[in-house]
Amino acid sequence: MDKLLTATELAERLGVSLSKAYALKETIGYVAVGGNVRFEPAAVDAYIERCKRGPIEGEKDRWASQSVIERPARGGSSPKRMDLNVINQLLERNKKRSSTRRSGVQR
C-alpha cells in the first residue's frame, strides 16, 4: 500500500488551495485516521482521470491559438473567426468614431 496523502499534499498535487482539497474529500474518497483526513494515491489518480477533458475526436484541428477568438456571426448562430488584424481594425474604427464625436461637442 502506498503512503497516504495529507490534505496539504493533495492540494499541492492538484494545484488547488487547502480548503478546496478538503472540499474534494467526498468526491475523491478519503480515509479517516484518528480524526485526520488522508487520501489514497490511487483514488487521487482515479479522480484526476475522471476530470480530464479534451477535444472531441476529429475536432483537434479546430483548436485555435489565443490570438484568435470566435464570436457569433450576425444573423446566425455559427461562429465567425476574428484574427488579431480584424480586432485591431475594429478598435481603430471605434477610436476614430469616438474622437469625431468628442471634437463636435461644444462646451
C-alpha atoms as one frame of an Amber mdcrd trajectory, in Angstrom:
protein
   0.000   0.000   0.000   1.231   3.479  -0.918   1.721   6.171   1.680  -1.492
   8.085   2.317  -1.513  11.752   1.316  -2.384  14.603   3.644  -4.749  17.351
   2.519  -1.742  19.642   2.072  -0.020  17.099  -0.185  -3.251  16.644  -2.140
  -3.582  20.406  -2.581  -0.018  20.605  -3.902  -0.539  17.653  -6.227  -3.751
  19.098  -7.698  -2.553  22.705  -7.645  -5.522  23.872  -5.569  -5.964  25.564
  -2.215  -6.071  23.612   1.026  -9.755  24.431   1.505 -10.518  23.112  -1.998
  -8.623  19.902  -1.170 -10.830  19.407   1.886 -13.929  20.210  -0.176 -12.979
  17.426  -2.611 -12.696  14.759   0.091 -16.210  13.380  -0.527 -15.655  13.349
  -4.284 -12.244  11.681  -4.183 -12.863   9.490  -1.162 -10.783   9.628   1.978
  -9.524   7.667   4.938 -10.294   8.927   8.443  -7.325   8.221  10.690  -7.959
   9.306  14.270  -9.853  12.395  13.155  -7.348  13.184  10.402  -8.196  13.126
   6.708  -5.898  11.158   4.397  -6.156  10.316   0.698  -5.116   7.170  -1.142
  -2.861   7.977  -4.125  -4.798   5.524  -6.326  -8.064   7.336  -5.521  -6.442
  10.672  -6.351  -5.161   9.276  -9.666  -8.650   7.969 -10.476 -10.123  11.394
  -9.677  -7.612  13.100 -11.969  -8.508  10.693 -14.778 -12.218  11.462 -14.319
 -11.510  15.188 -14.529  -9.580  15.067 -17.796 -11.186  16.901 -20.700 -10.035
  17.250 -24.257 -11.217  17.975 -27.749 -13.846  15.765 -29.313 -12.274  13.283
 -31.709 -11.970  14.972 -35.108 -12.089  18.446 -33.539  -8.425  18.598 -32.516
  -7.506  20.693 -35.561 -10.151  23.301 -34.724  -8.460  24.471 -31.546  -7.272
  28.000 -32.241  -4.376  29.923 -30.856  -5.033  32.540 -28.199  -4.711  35.303
 -30.778  -7.872  34.043 -32.494 -11.271  34.451 -30.899 -14.719  33.439 -32.059
 -17.945  35.354 -31.850 -21.395  34.658 -33.266 -21.827  35.910 -36.818 -24.582
  38.431 -37.445 -27.891  36.889 -38.412 -26.979  33.392 -37.326 -25.505  31.287
 -34.618 -22.442  29.985 -36.425 -19.172  31.399 -35.097 -17.245  33.980 -37.101
 -13.471  33.826 -36.741 -11.676  37.008 -35.875  -7.922  37.217 -36.021  -5.766
  39.877 -34.426  -5.731  42.093 -37.540  -9.538  42.256 -37.661  -9.692  43.099
 -33.964  -7.131  45.897 -34.397  -9.088  47.314 -37.360 -12.291  47.352 -35.296
 -10.512  49.087 -32.425  -9.077  51.744 -34.753 -12.505  52.350 -36.316 -14.089
  52.747 -32.868 -11.284  55.093 -31.803 -11.912  57.311 -34.845 -15.663  57.381
 -34.186 -15.267  58.375 -30.545 -12.711  61.114 -31.321 -15.016  62.539 -34.014
 -17.913  62.658 -31.551 -15.821  64.439 -28.939 -14.497  67.060 -31.349 -18.058
  68.032 -32.392 -19.218  68.650 -28.832 -19.314  72.311 -27.754 -18.535  73.249
 -24.188
